[in-house]
Short mmCIF file of C-alpha atoms in Angstrom, two decimals:
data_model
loop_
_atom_site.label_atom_id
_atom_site.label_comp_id
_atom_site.label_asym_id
_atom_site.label_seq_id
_atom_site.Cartn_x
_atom_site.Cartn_y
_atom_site.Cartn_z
CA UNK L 1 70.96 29.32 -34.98
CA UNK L 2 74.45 30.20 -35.41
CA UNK L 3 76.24 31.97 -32.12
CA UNK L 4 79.09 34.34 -33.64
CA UNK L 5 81.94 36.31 -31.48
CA UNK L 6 83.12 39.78 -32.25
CA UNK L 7 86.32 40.83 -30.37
CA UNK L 8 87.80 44.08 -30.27
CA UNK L 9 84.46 46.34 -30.54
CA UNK L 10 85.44 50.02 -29.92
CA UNK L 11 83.99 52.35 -27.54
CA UNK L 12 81.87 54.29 -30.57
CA UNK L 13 80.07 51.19 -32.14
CA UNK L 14 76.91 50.17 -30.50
CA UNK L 15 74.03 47.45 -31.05
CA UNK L 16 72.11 48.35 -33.37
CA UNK L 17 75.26 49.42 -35.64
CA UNK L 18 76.87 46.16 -35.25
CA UNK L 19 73.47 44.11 -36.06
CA UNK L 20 72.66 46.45 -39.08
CA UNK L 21 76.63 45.22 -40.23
CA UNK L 22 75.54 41.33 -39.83
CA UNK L 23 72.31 41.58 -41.16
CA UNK L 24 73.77 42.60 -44.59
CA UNK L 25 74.59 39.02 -44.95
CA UNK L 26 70.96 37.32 -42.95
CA UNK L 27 69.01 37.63 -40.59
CA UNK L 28 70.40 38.79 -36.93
CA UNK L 29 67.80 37.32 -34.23
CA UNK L 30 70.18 38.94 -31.20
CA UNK L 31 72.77 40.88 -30.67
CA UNK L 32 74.87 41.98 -27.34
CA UNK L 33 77.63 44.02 -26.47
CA UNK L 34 79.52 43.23 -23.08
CA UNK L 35 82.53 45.75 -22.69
CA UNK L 36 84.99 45.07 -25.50
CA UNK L 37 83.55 42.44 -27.54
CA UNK L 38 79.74 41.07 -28.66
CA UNK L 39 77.39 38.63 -29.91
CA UNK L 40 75.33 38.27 -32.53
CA UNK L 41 73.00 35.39 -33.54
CA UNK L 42 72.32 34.38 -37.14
CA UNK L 43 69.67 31.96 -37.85
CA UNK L 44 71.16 30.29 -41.17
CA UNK L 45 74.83 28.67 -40.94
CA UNK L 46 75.48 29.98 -44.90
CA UNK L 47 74.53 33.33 -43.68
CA UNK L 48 76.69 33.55 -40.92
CA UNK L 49 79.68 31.75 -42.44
CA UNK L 50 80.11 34.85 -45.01
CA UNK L 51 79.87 37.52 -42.32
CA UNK L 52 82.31 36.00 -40.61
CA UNK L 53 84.51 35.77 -44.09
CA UNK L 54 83.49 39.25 -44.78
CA UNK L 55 83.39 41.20 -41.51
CA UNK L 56 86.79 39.65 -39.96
CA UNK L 57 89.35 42.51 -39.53
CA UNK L 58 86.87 44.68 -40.81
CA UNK L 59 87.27 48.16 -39.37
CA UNK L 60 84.78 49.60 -37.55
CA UNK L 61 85.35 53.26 -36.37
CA UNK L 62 89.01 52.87 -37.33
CA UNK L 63 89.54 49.84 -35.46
CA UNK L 64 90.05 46.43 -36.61
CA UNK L 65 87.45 43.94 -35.28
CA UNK L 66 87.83 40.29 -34.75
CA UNK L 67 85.40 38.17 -36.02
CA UNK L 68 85.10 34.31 -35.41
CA UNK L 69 82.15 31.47 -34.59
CA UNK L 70 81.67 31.55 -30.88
CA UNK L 71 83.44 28.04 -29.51
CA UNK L 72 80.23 26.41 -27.50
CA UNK L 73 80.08 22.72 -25.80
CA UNK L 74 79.64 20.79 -29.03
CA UNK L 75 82.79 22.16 -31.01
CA UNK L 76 84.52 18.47 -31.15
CA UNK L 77 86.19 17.99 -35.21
CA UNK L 78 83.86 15.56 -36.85
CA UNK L 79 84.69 13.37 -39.73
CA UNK L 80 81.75 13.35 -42.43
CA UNK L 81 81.51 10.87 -45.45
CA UNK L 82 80.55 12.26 -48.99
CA UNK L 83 78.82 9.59 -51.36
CA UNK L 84 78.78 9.60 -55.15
CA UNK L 85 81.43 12.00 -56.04
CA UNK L 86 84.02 11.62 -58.68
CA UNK L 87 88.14 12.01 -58.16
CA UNK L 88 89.79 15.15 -59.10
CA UNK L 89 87.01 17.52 -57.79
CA UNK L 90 88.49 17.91 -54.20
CA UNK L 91 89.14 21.77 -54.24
CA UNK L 92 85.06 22.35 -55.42
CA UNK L 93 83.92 19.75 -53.13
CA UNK L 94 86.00 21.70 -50.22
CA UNK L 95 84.62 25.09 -51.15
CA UNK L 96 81.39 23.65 -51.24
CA UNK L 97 81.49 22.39 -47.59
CA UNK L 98 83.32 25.81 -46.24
CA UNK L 99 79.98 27.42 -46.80
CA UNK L 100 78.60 25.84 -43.68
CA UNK L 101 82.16 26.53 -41.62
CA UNK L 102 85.82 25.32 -41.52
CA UNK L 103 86.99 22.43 -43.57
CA UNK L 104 90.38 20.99 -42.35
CA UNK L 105 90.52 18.41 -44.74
CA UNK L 106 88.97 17.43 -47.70
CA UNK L 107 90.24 14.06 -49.97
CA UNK L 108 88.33 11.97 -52.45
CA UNK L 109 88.99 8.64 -52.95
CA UNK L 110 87.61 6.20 -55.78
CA UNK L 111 83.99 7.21 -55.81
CA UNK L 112 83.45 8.80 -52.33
CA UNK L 113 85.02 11.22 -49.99
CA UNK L 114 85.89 12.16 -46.31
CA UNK L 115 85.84 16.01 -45.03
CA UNK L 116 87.08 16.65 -42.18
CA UNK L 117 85.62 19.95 -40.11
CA UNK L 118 86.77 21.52 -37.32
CA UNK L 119 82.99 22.45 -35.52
CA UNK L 120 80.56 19.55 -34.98
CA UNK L 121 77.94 22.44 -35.07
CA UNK L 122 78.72 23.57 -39.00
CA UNK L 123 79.08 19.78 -39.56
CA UNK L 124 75.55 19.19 -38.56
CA UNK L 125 74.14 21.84 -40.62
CA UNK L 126 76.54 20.92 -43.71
CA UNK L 127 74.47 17.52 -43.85
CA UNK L 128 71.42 18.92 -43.30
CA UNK L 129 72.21 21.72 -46.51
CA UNK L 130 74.09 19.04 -48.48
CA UNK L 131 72.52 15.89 -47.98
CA UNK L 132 70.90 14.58 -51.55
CA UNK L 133 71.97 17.88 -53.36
CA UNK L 134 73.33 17.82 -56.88
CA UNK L 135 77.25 18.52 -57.19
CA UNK L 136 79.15 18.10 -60.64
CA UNK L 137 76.05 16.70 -61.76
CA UNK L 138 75.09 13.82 -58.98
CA UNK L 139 73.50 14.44 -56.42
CA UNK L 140 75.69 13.25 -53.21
CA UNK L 141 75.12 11.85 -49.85
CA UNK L 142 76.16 13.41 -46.40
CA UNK L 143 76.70 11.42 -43.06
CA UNK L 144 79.05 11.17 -40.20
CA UNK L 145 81.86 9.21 -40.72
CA UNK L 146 81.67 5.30 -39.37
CA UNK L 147 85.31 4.44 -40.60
CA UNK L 148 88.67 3.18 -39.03
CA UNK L 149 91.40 5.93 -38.59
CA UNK L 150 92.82 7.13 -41.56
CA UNK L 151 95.60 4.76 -41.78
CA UNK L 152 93.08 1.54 -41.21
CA UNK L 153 91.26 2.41 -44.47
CA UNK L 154 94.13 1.09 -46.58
CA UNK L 155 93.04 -1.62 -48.56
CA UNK L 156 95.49 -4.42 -47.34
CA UNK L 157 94.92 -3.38 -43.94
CA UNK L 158 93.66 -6.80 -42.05
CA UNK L 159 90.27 -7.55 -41.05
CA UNK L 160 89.06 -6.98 -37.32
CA UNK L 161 89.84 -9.86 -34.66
CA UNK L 162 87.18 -11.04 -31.93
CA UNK L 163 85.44 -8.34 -30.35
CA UNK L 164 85.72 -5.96 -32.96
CA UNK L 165 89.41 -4.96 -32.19
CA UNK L 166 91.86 -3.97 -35.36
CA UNK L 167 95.36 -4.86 -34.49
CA UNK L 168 97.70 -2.39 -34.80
CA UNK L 169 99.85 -1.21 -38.34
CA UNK L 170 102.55 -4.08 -39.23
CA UNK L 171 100.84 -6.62 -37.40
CA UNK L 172 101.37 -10.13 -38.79
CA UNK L 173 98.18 -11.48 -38.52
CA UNK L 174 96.98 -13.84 -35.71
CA UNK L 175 100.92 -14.51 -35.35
CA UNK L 176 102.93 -13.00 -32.06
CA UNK L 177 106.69 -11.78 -32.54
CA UNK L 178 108.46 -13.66 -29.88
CA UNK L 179 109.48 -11.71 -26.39
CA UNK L 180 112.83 -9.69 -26.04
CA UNK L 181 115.66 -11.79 -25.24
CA UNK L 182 115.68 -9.97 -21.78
CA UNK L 183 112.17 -11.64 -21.31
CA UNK L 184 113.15 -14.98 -21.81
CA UNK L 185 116.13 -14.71 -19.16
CA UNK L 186 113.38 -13.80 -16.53
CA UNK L 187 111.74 -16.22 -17.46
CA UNK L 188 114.05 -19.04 -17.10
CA UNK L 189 115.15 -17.62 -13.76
CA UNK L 190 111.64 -18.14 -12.58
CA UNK L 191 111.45 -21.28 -13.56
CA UNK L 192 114.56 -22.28 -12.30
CA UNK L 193 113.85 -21.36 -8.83
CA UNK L 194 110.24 -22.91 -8.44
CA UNK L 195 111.61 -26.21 -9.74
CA UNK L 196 112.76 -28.57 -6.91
CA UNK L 197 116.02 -28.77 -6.30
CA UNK L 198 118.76 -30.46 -7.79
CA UNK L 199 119.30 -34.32 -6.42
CA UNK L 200 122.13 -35.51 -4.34
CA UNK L 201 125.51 -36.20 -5.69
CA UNK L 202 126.93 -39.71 -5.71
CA UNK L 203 129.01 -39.18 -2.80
CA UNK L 204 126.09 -37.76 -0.43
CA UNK L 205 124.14 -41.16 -1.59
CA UNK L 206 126.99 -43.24 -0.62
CA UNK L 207 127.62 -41.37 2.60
CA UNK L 208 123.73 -41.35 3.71
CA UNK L 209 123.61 -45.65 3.42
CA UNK L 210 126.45 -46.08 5.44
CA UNK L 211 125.70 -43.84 8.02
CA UNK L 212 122.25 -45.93 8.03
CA UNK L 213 124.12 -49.21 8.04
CA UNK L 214 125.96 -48.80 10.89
CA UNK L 215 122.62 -47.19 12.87
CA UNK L 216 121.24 -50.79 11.82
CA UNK L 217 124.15 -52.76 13.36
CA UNK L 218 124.46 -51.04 16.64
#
């Protein structure tokens, strides 16, 4: 079930007007109006994704009405992973995900793909329509995304250390840059002062055993 918002309802329009205008696209289970704006529910994502296309700014008693999927708890962007798809088909492969809601980015690369989508909702019901169908002759394979960031999927990017950590971009392997100069002078200083101090000069030697010499004789 797909919740969708409708802002900007005029004063004439009332339910069963504005769920006769959804249900040219599928099939309206509900449908609310609460002073200025409304609700309708859609149970097929498809459905709802071209009423929204369609029935944005659409006029309604002279007045233009805003038309948008309502923003719930699970709206987070999810990253999905497209299997078995050849390069130079991004724009079909992007309009074929935008039937199930909004695709902010869509790129191909060797034999698979990543789209990115802006409503974790839509991207649950893309894999569920697109999982195992055919496109441009294959038939692909929809999941959630695993992967790295984006920059951590280049090829000469290093492996993960211990624990599963990736080290960050530019970083020279198991080998640390050394510390700031500034660093090092701190350092020193601390060292300095918890070493013990400096011995006696020759003349505070010489001084010391005949001080004790004479405390002998007497």
């Amino acid at each position: 079930m797909v919740k969708i918002f409708i802002g900007n309802v005029p004063r004439e329009a009332d339910k069963d007007e504005i769920q006769a205008l959804f249900s040219q696209y599928g099939a309206v289970t509900e449908c609310a109006i609460v002073k200025n704006f409304a609700f309708v529910h859609m149970d097929d994502r498809k459905s709802a994704t071209k009423a929204i296309r369609s029935l944005h700014l659409y006029k309604l008693h002279g007045t233009a009405i805003n038309v948008e999927a309502s923003r719930g708890k699970n709206q987070g962007a999810v990253k999905l992973h497209v299997t078995n798809v050849e390069k130079g088909n991004d724009d079909e492969l992007r309009t074929l995900f935008e039937e199930y809601g909004t695709v902010s980015e869509c790129a191909i690369v060797k034999n698979f793909a990543f789209v990115h989508m802006d409503n974790s909702d839509e991207a649950l019901d893309a894999i569920k329509g697109l999982d195992n169908v055919e496109f441009q002759g294959k038939r692909i394979h929809v999941q959630i995304s695993k992967s790295r960031p984006r920059y951590e999927e280049e090829e000469d990017y290093p492996p993960p250390q211990r624990g599963g950590y990736w080290p960050p971009r530019g970083y020279p392997g198991e080998r640390h840059d050394p510390p700031p100069p500034s660093y090092l002078r701190g350092l020193n200083i601390s060292t300095r002062s918890a070493s013990s101090s400096p011995p006696s000069s020759p003349d505070r030697v010489s001084f010391s055993c005949n001080t004790l010499r004479r405390n002998c004789n007497a």
